[in-house]
Every structure is written in C-alpha cells, then in structure tokens.
PDB file of C-alpha atoms in Angstrom:
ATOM      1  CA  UNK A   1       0.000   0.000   0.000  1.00  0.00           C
ATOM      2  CA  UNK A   2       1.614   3.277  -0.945  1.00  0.00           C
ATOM      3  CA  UNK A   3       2.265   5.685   1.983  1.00  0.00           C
ATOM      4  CA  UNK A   4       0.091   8.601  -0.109  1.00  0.00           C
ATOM      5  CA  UNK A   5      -2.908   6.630   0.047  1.00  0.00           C
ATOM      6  CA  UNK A   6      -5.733   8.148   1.452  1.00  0.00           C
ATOM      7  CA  UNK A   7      -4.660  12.064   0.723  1.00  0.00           C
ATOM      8  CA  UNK A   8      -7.016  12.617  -1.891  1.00  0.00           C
ATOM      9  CA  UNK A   9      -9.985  11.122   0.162  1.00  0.00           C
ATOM     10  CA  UNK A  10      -8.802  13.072   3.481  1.00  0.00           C
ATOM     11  CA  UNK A  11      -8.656  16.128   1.584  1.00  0.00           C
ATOM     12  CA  UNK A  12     -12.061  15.935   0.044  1.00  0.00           C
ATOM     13  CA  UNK A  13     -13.525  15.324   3.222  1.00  0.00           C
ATOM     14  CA  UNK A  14     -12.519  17.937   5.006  1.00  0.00           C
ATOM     15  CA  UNK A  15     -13.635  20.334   1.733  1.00  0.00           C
ATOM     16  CA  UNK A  16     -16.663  18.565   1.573  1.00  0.00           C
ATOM     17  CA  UNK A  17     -17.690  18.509   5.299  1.00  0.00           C
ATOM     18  CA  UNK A  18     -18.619  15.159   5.585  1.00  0.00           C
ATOM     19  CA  UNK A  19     -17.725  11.511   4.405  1.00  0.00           C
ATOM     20  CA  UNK A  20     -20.928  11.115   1.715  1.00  0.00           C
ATOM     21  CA  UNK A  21     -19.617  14.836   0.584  1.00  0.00           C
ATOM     22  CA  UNK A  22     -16.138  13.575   0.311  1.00  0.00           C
ATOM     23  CA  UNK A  23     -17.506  10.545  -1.320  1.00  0.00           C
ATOM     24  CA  UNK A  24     -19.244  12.496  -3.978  1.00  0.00           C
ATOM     25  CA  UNK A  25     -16.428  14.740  -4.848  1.00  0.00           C
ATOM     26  CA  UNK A  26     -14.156  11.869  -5.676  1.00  0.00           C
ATOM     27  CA  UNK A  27     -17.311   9.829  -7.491  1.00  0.00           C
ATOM     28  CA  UNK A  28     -16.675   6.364  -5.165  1.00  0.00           C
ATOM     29  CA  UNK A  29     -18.969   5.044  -2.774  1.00  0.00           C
ATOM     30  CA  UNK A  30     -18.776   6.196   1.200  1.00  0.00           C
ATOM     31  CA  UNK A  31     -18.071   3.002   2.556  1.00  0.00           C
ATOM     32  CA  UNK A  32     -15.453   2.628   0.570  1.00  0.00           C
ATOM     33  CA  UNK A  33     -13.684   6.281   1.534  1.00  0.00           C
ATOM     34  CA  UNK A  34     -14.509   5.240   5.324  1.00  0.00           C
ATOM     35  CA  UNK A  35     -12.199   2.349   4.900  1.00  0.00           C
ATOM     36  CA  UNK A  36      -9.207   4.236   3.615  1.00  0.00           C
ATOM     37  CA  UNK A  37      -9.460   7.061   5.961  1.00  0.00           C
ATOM     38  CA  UNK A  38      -9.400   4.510   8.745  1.00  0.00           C
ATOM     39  CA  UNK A  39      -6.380   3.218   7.052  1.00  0.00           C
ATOM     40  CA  UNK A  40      -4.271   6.220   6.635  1.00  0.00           C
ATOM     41  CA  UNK A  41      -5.180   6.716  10.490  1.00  0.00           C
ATOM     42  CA  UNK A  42      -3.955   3.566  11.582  1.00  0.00           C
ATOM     43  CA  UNK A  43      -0.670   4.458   9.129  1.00  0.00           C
ATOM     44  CA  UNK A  44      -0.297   7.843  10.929  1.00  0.00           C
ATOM     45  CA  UNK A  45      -1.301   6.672  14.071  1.00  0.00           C
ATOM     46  CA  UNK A  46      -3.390   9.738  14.562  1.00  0.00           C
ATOM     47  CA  UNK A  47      -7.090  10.312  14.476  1.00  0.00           C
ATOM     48  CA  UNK A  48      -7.580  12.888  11.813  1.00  0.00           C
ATOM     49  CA  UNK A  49     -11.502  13.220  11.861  1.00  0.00           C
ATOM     50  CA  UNK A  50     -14.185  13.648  15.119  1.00  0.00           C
ATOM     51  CA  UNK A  51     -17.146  11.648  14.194  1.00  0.00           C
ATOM     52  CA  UNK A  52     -20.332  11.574  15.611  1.00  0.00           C
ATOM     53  CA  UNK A  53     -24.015  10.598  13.903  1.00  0.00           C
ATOM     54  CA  UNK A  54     -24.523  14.305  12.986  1.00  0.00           C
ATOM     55  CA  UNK A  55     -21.312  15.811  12.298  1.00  0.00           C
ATOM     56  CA  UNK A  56     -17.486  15.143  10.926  1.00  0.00           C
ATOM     57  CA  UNK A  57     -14.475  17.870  12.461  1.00  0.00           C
ATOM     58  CA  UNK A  58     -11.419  17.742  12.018  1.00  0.00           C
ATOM     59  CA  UNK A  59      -9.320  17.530  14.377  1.00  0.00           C
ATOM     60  CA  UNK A  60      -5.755  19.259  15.445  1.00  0.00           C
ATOM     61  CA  UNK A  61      -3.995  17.023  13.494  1.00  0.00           C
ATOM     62  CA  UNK A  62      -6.650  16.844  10.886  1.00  0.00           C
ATOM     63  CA  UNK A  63      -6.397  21.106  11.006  1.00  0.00           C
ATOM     64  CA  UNK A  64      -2.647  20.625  11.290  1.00  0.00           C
ATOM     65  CA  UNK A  65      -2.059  18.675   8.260  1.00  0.00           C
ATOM     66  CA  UNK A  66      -4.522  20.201   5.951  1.00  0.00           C
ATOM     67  CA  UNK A  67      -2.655  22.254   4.118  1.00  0.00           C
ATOM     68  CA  UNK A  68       0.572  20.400   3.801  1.00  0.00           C
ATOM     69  CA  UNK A  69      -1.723  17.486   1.943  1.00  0.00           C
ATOM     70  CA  UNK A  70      -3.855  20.285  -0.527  1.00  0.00           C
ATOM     71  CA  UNK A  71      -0.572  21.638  -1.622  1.00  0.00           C
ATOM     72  CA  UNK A  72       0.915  17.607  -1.818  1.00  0.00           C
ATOM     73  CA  UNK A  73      -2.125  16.927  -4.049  1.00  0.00           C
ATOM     74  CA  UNK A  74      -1.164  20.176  -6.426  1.00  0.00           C
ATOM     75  CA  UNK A  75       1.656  19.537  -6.951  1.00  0.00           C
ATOM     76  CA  UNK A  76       1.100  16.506  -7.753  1.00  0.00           C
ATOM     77  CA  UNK A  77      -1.446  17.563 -10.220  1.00  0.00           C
ATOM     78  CA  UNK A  78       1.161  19.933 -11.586  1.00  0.00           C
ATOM     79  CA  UNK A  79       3.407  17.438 -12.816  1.00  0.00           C
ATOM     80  CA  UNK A  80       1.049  15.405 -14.123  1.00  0.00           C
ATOM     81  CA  UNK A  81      -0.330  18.427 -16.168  1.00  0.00           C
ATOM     82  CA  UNK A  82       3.132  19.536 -17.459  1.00  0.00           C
ATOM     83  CA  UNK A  83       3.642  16.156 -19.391  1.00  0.00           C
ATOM     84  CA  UNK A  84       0.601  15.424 -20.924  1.00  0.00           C
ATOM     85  CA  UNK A  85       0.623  15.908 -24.426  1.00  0.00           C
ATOM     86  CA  UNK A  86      -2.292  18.508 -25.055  1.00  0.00           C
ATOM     87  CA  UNK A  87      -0.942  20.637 -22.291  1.00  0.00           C
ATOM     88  CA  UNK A  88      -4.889  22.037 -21.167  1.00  0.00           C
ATOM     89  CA  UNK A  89      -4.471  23.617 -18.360  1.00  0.00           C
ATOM     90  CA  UNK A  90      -5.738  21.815 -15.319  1.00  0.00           C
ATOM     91  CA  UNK A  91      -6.203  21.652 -11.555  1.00  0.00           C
ATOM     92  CA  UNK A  92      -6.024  24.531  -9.596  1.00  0.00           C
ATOM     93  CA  UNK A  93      -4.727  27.758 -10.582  1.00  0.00           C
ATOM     94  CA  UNK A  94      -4.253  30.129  -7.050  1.00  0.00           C
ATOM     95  CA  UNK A  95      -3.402  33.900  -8.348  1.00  0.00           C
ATOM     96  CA  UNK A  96      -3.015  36.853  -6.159  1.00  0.00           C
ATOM     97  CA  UNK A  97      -3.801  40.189  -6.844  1.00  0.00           C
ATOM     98  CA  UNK A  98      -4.377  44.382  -5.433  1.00  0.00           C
ATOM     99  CA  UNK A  99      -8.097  44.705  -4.546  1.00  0.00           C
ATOM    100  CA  UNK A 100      -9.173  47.161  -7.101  1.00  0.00           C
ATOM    101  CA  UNK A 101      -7.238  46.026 -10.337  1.00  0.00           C
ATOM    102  CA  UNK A 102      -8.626  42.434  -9.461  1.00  0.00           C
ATOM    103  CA  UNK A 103     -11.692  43.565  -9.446  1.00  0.00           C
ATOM    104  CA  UNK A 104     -11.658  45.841 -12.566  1.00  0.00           C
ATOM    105  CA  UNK A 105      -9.643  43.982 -14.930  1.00  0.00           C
ATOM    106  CA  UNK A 106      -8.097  40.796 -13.307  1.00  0.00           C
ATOM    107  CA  UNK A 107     -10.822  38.691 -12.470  1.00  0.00           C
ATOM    108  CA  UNK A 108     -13.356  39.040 -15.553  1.00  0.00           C
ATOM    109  CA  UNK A 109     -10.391  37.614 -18.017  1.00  0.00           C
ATOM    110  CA  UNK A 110      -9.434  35.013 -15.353  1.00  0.00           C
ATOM    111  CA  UNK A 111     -13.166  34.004 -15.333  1.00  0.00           C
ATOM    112  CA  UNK A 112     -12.915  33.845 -18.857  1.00  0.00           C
ATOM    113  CA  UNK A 113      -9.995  31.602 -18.758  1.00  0.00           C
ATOM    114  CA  UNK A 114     -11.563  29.393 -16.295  1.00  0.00           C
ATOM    115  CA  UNK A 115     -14.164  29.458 -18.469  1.00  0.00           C
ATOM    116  CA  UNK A 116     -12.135  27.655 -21.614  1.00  0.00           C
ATOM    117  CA  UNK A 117     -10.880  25.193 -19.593  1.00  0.00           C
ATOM    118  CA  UNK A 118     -13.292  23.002 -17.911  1.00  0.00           C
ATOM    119  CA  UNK A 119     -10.846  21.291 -15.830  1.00  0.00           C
ATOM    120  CA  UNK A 120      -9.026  24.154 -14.526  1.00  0.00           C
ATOM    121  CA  UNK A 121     -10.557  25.940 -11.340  1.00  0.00           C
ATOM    122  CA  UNK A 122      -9.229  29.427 -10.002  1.00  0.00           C
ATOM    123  CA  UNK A 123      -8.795  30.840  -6.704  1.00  0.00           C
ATOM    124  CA  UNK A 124      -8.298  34.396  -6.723  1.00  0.00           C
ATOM    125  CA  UNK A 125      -7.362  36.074  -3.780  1.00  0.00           C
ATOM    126  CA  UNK A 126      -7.995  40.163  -3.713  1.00  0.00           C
ATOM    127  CA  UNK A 127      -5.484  41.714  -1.364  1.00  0.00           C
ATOM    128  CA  UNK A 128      -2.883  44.268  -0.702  1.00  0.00           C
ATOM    129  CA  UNK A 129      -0.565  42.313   1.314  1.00  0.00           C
ATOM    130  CA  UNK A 130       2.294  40.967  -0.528  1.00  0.00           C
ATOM    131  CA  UNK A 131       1.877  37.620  -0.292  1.00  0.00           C
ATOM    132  CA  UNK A 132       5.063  34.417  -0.179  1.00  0.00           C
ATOM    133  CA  UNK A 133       3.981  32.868  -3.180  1.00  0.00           C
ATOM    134  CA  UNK A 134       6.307  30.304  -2.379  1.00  0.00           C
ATOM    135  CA  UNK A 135       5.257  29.853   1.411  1.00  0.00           C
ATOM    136  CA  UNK A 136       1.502  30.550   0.912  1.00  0.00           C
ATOM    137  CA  UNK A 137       1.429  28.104  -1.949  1.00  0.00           C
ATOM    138  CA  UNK A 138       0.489  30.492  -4.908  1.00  0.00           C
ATOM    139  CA  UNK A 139       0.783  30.211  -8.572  1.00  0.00           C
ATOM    140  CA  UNK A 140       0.644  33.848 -10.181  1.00  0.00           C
ATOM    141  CA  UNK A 141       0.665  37.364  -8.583  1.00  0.00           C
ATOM    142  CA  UNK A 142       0.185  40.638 -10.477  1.00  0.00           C
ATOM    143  CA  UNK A 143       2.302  43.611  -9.369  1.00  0.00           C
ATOM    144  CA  UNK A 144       3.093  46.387  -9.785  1.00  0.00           C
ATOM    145  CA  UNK A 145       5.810  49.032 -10.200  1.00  0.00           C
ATOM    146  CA  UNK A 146       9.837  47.893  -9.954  1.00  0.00           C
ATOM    147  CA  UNK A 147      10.563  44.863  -8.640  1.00  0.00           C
ATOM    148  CA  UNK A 148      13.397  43.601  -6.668  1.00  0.00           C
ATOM    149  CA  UNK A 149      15.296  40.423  -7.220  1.00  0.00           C
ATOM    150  CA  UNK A 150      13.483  37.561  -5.072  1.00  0.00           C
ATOM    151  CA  UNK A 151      14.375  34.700  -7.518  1.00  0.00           C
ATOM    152  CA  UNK A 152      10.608  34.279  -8.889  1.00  0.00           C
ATOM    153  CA  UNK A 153       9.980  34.796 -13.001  1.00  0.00           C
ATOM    154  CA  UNK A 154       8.183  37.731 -14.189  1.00  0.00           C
ATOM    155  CA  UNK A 155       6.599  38.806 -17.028  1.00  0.00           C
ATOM    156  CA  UNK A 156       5.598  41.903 -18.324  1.00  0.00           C
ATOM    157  CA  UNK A 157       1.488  42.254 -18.723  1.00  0.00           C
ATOM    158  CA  UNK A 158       0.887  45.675 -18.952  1.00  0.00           C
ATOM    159  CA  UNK A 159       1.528  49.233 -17.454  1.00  0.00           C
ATOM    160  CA  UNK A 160       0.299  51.783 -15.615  1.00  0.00           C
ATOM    161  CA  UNK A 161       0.014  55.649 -15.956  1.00  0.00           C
ATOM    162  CA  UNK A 162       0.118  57.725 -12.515  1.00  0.00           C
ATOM    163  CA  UNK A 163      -1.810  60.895 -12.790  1.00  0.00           C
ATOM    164  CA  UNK A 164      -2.177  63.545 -10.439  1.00  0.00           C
ATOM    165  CA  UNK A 165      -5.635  65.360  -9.945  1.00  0.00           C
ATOM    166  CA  UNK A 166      -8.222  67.681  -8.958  1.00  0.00           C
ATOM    167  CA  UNK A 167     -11.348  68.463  -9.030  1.00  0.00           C
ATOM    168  CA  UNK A 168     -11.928  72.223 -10.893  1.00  0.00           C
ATOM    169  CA  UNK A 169     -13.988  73.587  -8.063  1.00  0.00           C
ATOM    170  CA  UNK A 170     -11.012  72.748  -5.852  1.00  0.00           C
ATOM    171  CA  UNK A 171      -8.734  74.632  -8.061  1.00  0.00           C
ATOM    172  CA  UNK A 172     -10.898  77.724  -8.576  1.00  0.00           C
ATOM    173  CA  UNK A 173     -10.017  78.750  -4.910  1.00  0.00           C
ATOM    174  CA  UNK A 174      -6.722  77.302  -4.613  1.00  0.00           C
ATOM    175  CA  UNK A 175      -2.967  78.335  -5.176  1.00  0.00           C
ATOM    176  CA  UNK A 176      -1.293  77.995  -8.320  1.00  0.00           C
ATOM    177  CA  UNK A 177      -0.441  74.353  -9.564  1.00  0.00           C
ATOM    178  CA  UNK A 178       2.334  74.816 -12.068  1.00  0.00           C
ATOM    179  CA  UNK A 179       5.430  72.969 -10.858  1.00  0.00           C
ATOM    180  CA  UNK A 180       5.705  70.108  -8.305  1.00  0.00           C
ATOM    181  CA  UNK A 181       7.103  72.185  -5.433  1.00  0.00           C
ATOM    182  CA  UNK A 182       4.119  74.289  -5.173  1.00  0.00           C
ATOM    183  CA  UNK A 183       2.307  71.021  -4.346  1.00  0.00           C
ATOM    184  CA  UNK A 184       3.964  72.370  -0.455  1.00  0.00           C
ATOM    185  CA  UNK A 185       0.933  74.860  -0.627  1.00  0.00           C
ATOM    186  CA  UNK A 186      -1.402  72.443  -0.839  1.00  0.00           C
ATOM    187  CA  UNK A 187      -4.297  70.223   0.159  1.00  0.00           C
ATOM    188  CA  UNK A 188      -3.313  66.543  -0.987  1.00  0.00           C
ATOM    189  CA  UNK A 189      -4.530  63.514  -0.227  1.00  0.00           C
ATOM    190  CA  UNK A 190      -3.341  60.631   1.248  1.00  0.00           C
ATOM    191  CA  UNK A 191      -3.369  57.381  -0.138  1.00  0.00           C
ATOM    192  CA  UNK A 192      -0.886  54.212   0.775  1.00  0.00           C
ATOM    193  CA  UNK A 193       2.169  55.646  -1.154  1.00  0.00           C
ATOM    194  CA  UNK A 194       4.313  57.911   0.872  1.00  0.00           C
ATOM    195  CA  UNK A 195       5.392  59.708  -1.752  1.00  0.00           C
ATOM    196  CA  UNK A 196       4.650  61.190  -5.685  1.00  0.00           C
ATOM    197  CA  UNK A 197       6.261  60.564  -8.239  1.00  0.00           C
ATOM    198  CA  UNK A 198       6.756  62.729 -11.090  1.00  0.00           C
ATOM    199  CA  UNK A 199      10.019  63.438 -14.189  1.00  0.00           C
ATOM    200  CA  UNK A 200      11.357  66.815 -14.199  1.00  0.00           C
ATOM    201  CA  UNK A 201      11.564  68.393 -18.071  1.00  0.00           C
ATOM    202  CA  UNK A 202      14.755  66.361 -18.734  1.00  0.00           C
ATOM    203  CA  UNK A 203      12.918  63.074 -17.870  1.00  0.00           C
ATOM    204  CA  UNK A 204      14.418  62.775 -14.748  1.00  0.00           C
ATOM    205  CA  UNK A 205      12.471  61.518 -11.705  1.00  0.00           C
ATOM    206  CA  UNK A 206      11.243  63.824  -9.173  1.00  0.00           C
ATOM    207  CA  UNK A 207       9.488  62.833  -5.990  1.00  0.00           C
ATOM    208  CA  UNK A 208       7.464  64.730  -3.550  1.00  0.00           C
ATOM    209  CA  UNK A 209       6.139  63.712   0.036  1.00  0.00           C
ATOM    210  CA  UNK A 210       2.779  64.908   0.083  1.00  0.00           C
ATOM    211  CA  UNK A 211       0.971  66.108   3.070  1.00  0.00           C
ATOM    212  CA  UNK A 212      -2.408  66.814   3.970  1.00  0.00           C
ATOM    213  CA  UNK A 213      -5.866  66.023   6.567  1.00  0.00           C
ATOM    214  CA  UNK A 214      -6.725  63.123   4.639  1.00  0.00           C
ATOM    215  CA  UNK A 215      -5.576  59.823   4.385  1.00  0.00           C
ATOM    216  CA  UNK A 216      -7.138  56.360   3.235  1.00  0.00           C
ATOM    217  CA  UNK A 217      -5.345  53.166   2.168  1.00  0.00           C
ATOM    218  CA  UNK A 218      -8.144  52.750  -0.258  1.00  0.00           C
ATOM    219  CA  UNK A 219      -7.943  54.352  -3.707  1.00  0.00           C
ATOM    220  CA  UNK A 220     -11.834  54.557  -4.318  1.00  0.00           C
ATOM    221  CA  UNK A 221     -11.516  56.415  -0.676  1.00  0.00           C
ATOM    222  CA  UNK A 222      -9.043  59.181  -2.186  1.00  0.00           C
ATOM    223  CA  UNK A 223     -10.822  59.113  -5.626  1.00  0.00           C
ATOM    224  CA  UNK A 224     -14.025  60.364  -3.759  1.00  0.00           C
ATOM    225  CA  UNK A 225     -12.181  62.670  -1.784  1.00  0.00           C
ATOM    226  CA  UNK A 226     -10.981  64.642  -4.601  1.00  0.00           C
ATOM    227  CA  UNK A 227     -13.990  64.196  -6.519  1.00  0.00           C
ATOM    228  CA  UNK A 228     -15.531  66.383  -3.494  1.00  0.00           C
ATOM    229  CA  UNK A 229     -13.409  68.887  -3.620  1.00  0.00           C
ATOM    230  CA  UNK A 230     -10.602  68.290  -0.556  1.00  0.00           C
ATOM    231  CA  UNK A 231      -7.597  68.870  -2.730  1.00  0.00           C
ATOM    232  CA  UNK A 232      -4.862  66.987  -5.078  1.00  0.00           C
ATOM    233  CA  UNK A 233      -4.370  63.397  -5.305  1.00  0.00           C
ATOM    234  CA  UNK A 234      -2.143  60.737  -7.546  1.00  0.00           C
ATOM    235  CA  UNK A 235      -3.927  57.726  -8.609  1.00  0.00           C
ATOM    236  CA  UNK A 236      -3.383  54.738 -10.888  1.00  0.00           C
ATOM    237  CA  UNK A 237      -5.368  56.043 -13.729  1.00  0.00           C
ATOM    238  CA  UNK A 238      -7.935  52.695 -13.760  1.00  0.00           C
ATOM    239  CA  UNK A 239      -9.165  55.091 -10.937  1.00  0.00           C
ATOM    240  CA  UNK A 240      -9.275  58.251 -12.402  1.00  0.00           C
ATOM    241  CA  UNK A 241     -10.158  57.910 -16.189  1.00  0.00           C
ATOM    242  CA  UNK A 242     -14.202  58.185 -15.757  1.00  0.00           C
ATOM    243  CA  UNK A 243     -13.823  61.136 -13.185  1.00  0.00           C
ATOM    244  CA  UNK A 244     -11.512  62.847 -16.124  1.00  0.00           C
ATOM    245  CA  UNK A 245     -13.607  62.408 -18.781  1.00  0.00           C
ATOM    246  CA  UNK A 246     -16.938  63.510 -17.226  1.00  0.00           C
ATOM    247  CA  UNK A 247     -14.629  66.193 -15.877  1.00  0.00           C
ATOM    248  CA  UNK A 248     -15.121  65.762 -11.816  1.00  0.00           C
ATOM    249  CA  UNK A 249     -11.544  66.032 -12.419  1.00  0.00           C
ATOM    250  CA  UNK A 250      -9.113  67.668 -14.496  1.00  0.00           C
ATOM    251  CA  UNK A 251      -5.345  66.132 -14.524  1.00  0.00           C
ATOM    252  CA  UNK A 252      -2.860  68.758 -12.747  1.00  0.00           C
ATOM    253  CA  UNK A 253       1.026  69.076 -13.561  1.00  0.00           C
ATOM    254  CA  UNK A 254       0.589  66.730 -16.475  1.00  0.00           C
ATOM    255  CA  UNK A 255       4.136  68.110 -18.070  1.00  0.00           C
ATOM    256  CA  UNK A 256       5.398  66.795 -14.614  1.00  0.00           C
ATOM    257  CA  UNK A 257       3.505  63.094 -15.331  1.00  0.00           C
ATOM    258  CA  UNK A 258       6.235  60.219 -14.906  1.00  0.00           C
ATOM    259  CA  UNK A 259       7.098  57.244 -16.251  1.00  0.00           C
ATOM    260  CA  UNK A 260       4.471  54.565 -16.729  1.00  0.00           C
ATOM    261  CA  UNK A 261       4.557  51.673 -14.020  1.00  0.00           C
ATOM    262  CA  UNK A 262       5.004  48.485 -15.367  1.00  0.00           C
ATOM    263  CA  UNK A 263       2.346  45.659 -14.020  1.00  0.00           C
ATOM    264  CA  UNK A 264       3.996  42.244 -13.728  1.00  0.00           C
ATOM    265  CA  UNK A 265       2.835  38.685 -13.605  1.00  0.00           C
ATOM    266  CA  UNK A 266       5.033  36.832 -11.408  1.00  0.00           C
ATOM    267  CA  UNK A 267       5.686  33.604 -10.599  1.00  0.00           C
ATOM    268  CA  UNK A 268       7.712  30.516  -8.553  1.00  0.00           C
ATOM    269  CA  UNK A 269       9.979  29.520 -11.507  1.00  0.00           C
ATOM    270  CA  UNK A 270       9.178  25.687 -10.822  1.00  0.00           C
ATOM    271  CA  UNK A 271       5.954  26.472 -12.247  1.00  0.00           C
ATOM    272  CA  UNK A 272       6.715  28.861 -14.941  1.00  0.00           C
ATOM    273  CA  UNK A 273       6.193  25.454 -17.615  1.00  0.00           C
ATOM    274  CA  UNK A 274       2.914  24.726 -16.058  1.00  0.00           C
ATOM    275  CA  UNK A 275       0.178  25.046 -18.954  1.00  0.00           C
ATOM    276  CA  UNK A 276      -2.563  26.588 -16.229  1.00  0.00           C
ATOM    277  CA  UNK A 277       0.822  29.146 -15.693  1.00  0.00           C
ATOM    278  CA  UNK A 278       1.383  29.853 -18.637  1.00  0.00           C
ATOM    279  CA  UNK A 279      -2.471  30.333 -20.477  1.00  0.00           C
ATOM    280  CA  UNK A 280      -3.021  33.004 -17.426  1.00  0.00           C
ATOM    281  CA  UNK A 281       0.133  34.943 -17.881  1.00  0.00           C
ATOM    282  CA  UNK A 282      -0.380  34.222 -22.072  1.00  0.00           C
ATOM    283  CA  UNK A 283      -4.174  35.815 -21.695  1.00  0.00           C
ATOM    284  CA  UNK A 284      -3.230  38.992 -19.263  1.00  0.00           C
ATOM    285  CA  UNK A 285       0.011  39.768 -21.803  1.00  0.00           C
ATOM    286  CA  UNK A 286      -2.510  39.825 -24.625  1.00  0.00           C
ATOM    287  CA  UNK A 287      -5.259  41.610 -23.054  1.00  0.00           C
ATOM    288  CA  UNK A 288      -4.835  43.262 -19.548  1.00  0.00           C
ATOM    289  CA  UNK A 289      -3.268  46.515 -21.280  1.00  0.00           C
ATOM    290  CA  UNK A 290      -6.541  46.803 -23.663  1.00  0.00           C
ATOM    291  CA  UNK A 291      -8.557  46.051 -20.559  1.00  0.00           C
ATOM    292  CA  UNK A 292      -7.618  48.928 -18.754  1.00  0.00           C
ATOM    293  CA  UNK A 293      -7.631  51.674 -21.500  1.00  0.00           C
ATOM    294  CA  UNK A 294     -10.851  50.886 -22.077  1.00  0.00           C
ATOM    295  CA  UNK A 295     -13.196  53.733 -21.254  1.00  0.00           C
TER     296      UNK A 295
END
C-alpha cells in the first residue's frame, strides 16, 4: 500500500464537510472512503476526523495537516499536467492580486480563462498584502511598479500611468499648480504611497512627500475625496479615467507626469512550464493593457 494513500480522500472530506460529501467529490462510494481514511489513520497513528451521527471535524492534526496534503495533491497535479501531451491547463490555478485592479480587470479575463478550460478551477485572492507565493502556496501574482530580485519569473502584462488630480472647483479657490514644489501649498490627499512621483523636463524623476488632513489606504476612498473637492491626489489612472472624462476632475502638472509603471505577472519559476501558468500569464500579456484603456 503506498504511503500517499488516502490524501485525496482526506482532503475531500474535510472540503466537503462530511464523508458522503467527500464521497461524492471523488465519485466512489462512502463506505469505501470510510475504509481508507481509517487506514491512513492507523498508518499515521493519529485520528484525523471527530465523528459523531450528525457531524465530521477535524481535528488538530486533521487542522494541522490540511494544508501540507492540498498543496501535496497540487503539486502533484502539476506534474502530471506539465507532461501530458495537449498541455490544457488543469487543476487549480491560485493567483493573487491588489483589490481594485482584481476587481476591474483581473478577475473578468481570469473568469474567462476558467471558463475555456473546464478542468481548470481558479482561486483568486484580492489583497494588498504581498503575499510568499512560495510559502503561501500560490501560482501567479500581479504587481506592480519595480521589482526587486526575489528569484521568482516575471513577465511583463501591462503598465500603468500615474496621474495627479483635482477636481476644478477645488482649483478655482486654490494656489497655483504649475510645478511640483508648489504642491507644499497644498491640500493633498493621502493614499498608501508615501510619496509622488513625477520626471522633471529632462525626464528625470522627481518625488514629492505629500501632506495633507486626509488619508485612506483605499484608492476609491481618495478618488471620492478629490472628486468632493478636498484637494490633489495621484492615482493609478484605472481610478481616475471616468472622473476625467466627465470632468469631476481635471489632470494637474501633467508636463510633470512620470514614467508609466510596469504591471507584472510573477511567478515561482518551478511552475513557470505549467500550462494553467502559462495560459493566465499568455491571456493577461494579450489583453490586460486593452482592458484597462478601455473607457
């Protein structure tokens, strides 16, 4: 009997809830997943599941464990995907991305993707935390801006423009606005960058730390903010492009705009051959960028 017998029924158990569940997921019959979960107990001489007539928990080991056997079971899967000879993508495809480009522009072509691919299924997780691919057992992240060297692949998907705004009943009142250092005189706000960046008229990069009454780590939360009239702000411009054109906002110090940001898809490089991988990074190369100019 092979020591990894029994994973793929302990797994789907404890996804499902309950033994019949378990049972269902893997299409065999619950008597027969009982027996092999009692076997890889006896091998482990540990109880992984509380029973009772009503309910199946896990227990510490059974929590313990958990995760260590899903990303087993990947893996597995991986290598089983990355030799067969059509090269579909299959199994399960965990991607990481910020909150509000996920929700714009990441998920729809990742549903998409799941979509063509019946046998692949997608986790998407929306944060900003930068998450250990490696460590948290991830596939794909999209980033963005410069990246240091951490030994994961990356690919270039698209880029970003930074543009720095106001709304024009904030700037009827207000100072003049025609060089970055008379940003000093006023109202900006806040968002989870410490500082602006902008290229002087040579090209060369300028930054500014920007002060001001109001702060939120969210962008929507500065958008609105200088949408009402509170002062300046510098936003990806995925935020700022249907203020601008029904002209909430006008864009300030635009000779002053910098360099685009460059959005990466990154990667573990042990799964950079990985057909799942490589569709996902294959679709946002070809259509992330069109995704986001999009009015």
């Amino acid at each position: 009997m092979s020591q990894w017998q029994g994973l793929d029924e302990f797994v789907a158990i404890a996804t499902a809830g309950s033994f019949s569940g378990g049972a269902k997921l893997l299409g065999t019959s619950t008597t027969r997943i009982s027996r092999v979960i009692v076997q890889l107990e006896a091998r482990l001489q540990a109880q992984l599941f509380d029973r009772t007539t009503r309910s199946v928990k896990l227990t510490d080991t059974g929590r313990a464990i958990l995760d260590q056997c899903r990303r087993i079971l990947a893996e597995r899967d991986d290598i089983l995907a990355s030799v067969t000879a059509q090269g579909e993508p299959r199994g399960e495809l965990r991607v990481t991305c910020s909150t509000t480009m996920g929700e714009r522009y990441v998920a729809p072509l990742l549903r998409r993707f799941a979509m063509q691919h019946p046998d692949l299924s997608v986790e998407l997780d929306l944060t900003n935390r930068v998450v250990d691919l490696v460590g948290e057992g991830y596939d794909l992240a999209i980033r963005t801006g410069q990246m240091p060297d951490s030994g994961l692949i990356r690919t270039r998907v698209g880029s970003r423009a930074l543009l720095t705004c106001a709304a024009p009943a904030y700037l009827k009142t207000a100072p003049p606005l025609e060089s970055v250092d008379q940003l000093k005189d006023h109202a900006c706000l806040l968002g989870s960058a410490s500082n602006w960046h902008f290229k002087d008229a040579q090209g060369q990069a300028l930054e500014f730390k920007p002060s001001g009454r109001w702060r939120c780590n969210n962008g929507n939360g500065v958008l609105e903010a200088a949408i009402a009239g509170m002062g300046v702000c510098q936003l990806p411009e995925f935020y700022v492009l249907p203020a601008l054109r029904s002209s909430e906002l006008v864009e300030v110090l635009g000779g002053f705009r910098p360099a685009e940001e460059p959005i990466w898809a990154v990667y573990p490089q042990r799964r950079h051959l990985l057909p799942k991988v490589r569709g996902a990074v294959s679709l946002l190369k070809r259509d992330l960028a069109a995704a986001i100019a999009q009015p």
